[in-house]
Short mmCIF file of C-alpha atoms in Angstrom, two decimals:
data_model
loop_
_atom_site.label_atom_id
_atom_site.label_comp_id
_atom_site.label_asym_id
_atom_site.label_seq_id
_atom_site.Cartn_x
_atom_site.Cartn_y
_atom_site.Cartn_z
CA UNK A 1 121.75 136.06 60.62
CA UNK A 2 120.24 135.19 63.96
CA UNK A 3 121.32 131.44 65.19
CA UNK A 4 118.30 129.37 65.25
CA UNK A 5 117.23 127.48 68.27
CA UNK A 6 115.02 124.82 68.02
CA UNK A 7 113.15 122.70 70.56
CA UNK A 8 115.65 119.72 70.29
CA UNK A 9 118.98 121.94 70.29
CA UNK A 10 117.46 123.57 73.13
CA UNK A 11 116.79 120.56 74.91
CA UNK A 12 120.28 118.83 73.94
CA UNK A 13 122.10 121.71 75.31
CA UNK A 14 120.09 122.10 78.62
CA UNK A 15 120.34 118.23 79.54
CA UNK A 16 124.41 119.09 79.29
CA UNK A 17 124.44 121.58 81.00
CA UNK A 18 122.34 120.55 83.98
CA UNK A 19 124.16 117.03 83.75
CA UNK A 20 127.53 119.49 84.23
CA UNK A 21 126.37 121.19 87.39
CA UNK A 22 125.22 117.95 88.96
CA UNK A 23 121.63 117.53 87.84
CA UNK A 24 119.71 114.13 88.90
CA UNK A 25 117.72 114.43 85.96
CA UNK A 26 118.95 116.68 83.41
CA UNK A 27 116.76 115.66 80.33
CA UNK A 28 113.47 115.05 82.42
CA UNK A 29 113.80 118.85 84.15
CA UNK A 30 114.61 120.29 80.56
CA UNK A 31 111.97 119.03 79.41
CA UNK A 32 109.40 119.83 81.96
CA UNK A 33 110.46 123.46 82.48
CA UNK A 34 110.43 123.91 78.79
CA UNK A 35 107.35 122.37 78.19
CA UNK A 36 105.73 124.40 81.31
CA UNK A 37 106.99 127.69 79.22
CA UNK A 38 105.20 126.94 75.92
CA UNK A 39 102.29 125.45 77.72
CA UNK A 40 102.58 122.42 76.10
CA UNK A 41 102.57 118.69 77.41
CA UNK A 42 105.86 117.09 77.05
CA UNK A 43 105.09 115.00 73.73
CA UNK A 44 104.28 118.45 72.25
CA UNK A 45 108.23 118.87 71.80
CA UNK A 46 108.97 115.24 70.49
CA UNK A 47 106.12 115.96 67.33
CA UNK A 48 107.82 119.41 67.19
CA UNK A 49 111.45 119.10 67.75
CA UNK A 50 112.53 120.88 64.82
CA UNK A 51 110.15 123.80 65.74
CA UNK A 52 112.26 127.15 66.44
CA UNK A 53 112.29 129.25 69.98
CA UNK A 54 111.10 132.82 69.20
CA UNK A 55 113.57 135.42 70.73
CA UNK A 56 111.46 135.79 74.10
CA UNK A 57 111.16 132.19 74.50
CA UNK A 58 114.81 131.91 74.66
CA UNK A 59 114.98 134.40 77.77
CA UNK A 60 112.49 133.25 79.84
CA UNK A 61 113.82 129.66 79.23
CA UNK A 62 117.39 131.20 79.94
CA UNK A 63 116.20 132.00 82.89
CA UNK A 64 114.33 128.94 83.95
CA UNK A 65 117.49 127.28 83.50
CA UNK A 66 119.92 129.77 85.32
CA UNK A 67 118.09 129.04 88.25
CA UNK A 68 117.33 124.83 87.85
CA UNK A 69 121.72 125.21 87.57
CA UNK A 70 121.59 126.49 91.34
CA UNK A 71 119.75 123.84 92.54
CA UNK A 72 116.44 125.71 93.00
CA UNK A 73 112.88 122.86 92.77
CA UNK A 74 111.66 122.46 89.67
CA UNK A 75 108.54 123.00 91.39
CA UNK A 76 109.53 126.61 92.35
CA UNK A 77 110.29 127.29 89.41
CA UNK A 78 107.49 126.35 87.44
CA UNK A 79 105.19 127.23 91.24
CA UNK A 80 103.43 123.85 90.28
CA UNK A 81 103.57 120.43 91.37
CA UNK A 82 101.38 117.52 90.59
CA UNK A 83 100.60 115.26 93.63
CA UNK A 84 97.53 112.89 93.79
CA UNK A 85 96.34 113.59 89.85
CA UNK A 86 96.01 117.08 91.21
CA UNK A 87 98.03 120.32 90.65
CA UNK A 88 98.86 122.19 93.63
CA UNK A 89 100.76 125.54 93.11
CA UNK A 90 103.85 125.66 95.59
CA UNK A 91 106.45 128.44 96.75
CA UNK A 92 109.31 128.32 98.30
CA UNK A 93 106.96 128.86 101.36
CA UNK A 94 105.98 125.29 101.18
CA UNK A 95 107.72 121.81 101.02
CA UNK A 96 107.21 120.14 97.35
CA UNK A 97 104.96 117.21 97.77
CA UNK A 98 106.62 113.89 97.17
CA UNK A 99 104.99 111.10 95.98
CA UNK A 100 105.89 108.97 99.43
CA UNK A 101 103.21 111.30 100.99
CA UNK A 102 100.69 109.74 98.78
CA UNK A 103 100.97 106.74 101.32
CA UNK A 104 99.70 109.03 103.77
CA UNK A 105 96.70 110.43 102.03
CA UNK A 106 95.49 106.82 100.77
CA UNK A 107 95.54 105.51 104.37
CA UNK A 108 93.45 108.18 105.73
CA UNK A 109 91.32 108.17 102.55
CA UNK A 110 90.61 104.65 102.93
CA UNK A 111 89.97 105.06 106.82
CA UNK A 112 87.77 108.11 106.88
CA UNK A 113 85.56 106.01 104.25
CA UNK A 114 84.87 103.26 106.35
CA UNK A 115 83.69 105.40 109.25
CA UNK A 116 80.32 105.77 109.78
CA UNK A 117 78.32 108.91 109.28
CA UNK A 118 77.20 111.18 112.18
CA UNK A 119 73.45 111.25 113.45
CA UNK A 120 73.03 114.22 111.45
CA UNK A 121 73.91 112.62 108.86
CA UNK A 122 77.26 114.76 108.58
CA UNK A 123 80.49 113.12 107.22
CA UNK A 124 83.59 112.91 109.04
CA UNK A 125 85.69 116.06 109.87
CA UNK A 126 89.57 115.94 109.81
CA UNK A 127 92.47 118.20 110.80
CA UNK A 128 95.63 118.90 108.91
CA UNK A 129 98.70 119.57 110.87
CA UNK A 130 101.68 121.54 109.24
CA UNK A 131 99.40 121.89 106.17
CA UNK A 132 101.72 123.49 104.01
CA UNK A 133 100.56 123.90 99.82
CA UNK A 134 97.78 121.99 101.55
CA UNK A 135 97.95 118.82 99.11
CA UNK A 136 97.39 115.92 101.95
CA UNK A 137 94.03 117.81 102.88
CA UNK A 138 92.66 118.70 99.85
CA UNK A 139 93.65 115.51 98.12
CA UNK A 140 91.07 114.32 100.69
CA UNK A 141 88.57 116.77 100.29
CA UNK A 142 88.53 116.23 96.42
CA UNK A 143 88.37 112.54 96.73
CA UNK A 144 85.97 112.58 99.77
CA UNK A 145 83.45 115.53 99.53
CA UNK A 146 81.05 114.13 102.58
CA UNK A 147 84.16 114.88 104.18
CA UNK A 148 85.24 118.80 106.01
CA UNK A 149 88.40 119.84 107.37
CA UNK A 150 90.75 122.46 109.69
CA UNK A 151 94.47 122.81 108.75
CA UNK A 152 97.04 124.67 110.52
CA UNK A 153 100.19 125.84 109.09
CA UNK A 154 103.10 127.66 111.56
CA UNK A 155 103.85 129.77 108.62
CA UNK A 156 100.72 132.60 107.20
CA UNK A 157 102.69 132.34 103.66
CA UNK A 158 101.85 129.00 103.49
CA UNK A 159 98.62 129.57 104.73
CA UNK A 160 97.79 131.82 101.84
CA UNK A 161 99.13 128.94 99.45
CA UNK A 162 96.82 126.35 100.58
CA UNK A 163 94.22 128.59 100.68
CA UNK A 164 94.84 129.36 96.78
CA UNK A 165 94.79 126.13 96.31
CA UNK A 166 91.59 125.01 97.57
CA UNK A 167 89.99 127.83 95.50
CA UNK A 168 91.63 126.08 92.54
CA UNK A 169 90.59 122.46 93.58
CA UNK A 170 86.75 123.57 94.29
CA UNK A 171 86.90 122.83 97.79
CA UNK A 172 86.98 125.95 99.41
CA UNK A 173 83.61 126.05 101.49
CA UNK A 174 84.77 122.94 103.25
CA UNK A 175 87.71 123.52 104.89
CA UNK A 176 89.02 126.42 107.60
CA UNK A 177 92.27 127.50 107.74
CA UNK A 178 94.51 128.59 110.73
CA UNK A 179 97.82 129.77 111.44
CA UNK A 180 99.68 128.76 114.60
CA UNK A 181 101.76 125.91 116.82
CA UNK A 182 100.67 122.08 115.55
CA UNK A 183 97.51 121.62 117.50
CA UNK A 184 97.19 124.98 119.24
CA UNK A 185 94.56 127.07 117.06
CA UNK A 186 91.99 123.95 117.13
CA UNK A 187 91.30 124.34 120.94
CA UNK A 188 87.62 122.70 121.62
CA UNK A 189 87.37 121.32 118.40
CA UNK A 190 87.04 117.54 118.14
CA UNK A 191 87.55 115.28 114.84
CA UNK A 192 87.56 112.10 113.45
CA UNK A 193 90.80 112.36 112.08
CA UNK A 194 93.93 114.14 112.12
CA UNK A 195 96.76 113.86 109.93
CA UNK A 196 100.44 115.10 109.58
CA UNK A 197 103.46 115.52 107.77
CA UNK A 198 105.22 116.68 110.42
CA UNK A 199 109.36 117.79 110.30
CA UNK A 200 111.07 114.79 110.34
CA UNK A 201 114.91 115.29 109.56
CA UNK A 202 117.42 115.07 112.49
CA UNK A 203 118.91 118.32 112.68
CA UNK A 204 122.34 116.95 112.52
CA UNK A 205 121.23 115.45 109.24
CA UNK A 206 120.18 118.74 107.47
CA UNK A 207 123.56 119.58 106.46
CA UNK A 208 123.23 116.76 104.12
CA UNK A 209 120.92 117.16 102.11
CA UNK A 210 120.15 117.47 98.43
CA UNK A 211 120.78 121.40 97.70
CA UNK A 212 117.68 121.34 96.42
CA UNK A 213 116.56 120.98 99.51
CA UNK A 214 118.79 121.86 102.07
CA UNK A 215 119.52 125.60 100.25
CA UNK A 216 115.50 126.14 98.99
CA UNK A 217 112.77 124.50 100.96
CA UNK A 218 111.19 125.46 104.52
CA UNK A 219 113.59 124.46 107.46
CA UNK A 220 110.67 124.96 109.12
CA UNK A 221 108.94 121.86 107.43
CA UNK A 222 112.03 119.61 107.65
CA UNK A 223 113.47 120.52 110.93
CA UNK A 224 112.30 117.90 113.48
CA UNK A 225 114.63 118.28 116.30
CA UNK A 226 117.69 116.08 117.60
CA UNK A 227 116.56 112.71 116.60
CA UNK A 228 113.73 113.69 114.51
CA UNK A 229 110.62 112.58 116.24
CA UNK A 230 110.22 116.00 118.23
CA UNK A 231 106.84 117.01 116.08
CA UNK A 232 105.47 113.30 116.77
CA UNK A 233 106.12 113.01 120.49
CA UNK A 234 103.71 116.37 120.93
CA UNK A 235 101.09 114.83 117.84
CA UNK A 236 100.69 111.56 120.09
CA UNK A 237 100.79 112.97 123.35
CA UNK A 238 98.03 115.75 122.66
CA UNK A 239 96.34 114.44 119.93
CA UNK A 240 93.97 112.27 122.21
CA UNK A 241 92.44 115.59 123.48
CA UNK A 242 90.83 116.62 119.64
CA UNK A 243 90.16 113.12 118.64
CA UNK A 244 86.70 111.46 118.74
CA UNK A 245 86.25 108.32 119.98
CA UNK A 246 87.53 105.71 117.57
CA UNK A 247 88.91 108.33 115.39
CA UNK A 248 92.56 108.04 114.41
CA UNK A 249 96.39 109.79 114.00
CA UNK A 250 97.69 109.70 110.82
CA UNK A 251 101.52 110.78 110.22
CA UNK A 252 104.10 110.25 107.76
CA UNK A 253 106.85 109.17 109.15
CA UNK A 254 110.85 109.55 108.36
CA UNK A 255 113.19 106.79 107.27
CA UNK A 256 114.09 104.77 110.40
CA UNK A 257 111.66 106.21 112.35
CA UNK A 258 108.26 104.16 112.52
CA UNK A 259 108.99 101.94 114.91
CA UNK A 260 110.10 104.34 117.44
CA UNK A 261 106.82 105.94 116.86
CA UNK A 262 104.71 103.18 116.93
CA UNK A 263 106.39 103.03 120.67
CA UNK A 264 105.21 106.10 121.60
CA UNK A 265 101.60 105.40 120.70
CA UNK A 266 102.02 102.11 122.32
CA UNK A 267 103.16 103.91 125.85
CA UNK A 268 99.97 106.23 125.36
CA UNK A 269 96.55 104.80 127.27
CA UNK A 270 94.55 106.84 125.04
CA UNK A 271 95.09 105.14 122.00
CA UNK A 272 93.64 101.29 121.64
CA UNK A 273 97.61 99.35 121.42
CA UNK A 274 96.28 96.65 119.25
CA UNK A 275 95.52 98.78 116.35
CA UNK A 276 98.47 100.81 115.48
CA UNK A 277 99.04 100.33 111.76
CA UNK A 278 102.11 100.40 109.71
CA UNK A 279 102.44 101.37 106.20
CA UNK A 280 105.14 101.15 103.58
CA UNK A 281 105.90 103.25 100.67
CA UNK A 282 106.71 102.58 96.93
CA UNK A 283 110.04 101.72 97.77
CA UNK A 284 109.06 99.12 101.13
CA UNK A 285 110.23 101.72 103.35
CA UNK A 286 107.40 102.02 106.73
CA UNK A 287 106.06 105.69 105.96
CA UNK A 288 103.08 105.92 107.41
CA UNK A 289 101.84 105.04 110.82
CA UNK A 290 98.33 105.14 111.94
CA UNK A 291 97.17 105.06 115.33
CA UNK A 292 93.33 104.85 117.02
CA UNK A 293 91.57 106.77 119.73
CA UNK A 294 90.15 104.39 122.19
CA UNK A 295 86.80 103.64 121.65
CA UNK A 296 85.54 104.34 125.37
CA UNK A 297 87.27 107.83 125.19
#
């Protein structure tokens, strides 16, 4: 007779088995990857523990796990990731969103809304830098929709991501998407706003990373030169040029390394010095900094 295989032996055994190879959270990724297969919300396997795994179920999940066991993102497994009450699908293409970037998409929420609306009556427009699955801008769009946008991603697979996902989210007709070098492919164009997640790990530091992330996400969108702040020195010193007056620069920022950007907005005329913000995350680490265009600009 065929050994039966129900939700919470299934479970049981997977939380050992990831907690063997080194798993942060063994029973919280079984669960999730299990529930994403039966397309079921997580309670759905408490009220059905004793319910048995059809022979298919077992391979896919088999699967699912063989690959969580080398390290590779729950979020590339399941190509999903919630960030902002909001699903975005992700690849290995694109960095997961973490919930520390949700500091970054408040502030600008919360500072786009208190600017005031063109002659035309047109909302404010806002650029995206190193968009990636595109969940900082389209967090935005979906909470704002006066608001439009531009985002530029280095990398055309991530692009096409972002682009899926503003399909998804509805928001599709108001924002443009372009492929190139940070600020490059937005030549002419001014905005109210631009904001950034730019690469922000040392290089040196790579090396020690999670596996997760060192072995499976872009090293394109961690990668931020010898002491980290190479992405931010070129956002501050050419931002000026597609910035409104009075609009703002807002970028996530790494561990360590808000201060030392807050200097270099400090150093640069165009920005008004007494007005650079600094913003913590969940844990009361500075995150985000946020820095404003002159006004006479």
């Amino acid at each position: 007779m065929a050994e039966i295989w129900t939700i919470e032996r299934i479970l049981k055994w997977t939380e050992s088995f990831f907690a063997q190879k080194g798993i942060e959270s063994p029973r919280l990724d079984a669960e999730v990857l299990l529930a994403h297969l039966l397309q079921k919300e997580r309670i759905y396997l408490y009220v059905h523990f004793d319910e048995p795994l059809e022979k298919q179920e077992l391979a896919a999940f088999h699967d699912m796990v063989r690959r969580r066991a080398a390290h590779v993102p729950v979020a590339y497994i399941t190509g999903e990731k919630e960030f902002m009450g909001l699903t975005f699908k992700v690849t290995p293409a694109t960095l997961v969103p973490r919930p520390d970037t949700e500091i970054l998409v408040q502030a600008a929420i919360d500072a786009l809304r208190g600017m005031p609306a063109a002659a035309d009556g047109a909302g404010p427009s806002f650029a995206d830098i190193g968009t990636g699955s595109g969940a900082i801008c389209l967090s935005i769009l979906h909470t704002l929709p006066m608001c439009t946008a531009c985002t530029v991603d280095i990398s055309d697979e991530a692009r096409r991501v972002a682009e899926q996902n503003a399909d998804a989210l509805g928001v599709r007709d108001r924002v443009a998407f372009f492929t190139g070098d940070l600020l490059a492919p937005l030549a002419e164009r001014t905005f109210d706003a631009i904001v950034s997640n730019p690469p922000y790990i040392p290089t040196g530091d790579l090396a020690g990373l999670q596996a997760e992330v060192r072995l499976c996400e872009p090293r394109t969108a961690l990668d931020g030169g010898a002491d980290g702040l190479a992405f931010y020195r070129r956002l501050v010193q050419d931002a000026p040029a597609y910035l409104r007056a009075g609009g703002f620069l807002a970028m996530e920022a790494g561990i360590h390394e808000a201060g030392a950007i807050a200097a270099l907005i400090r150093e640069n005329p165009a920005y008004a010095a007494d007005r650079t913000e600094i913003k913590k995350d969940y844990a009361g680490t500075d995150r985000v900094v946020l820095a404003w265009r002159n006004e006479e600009a």
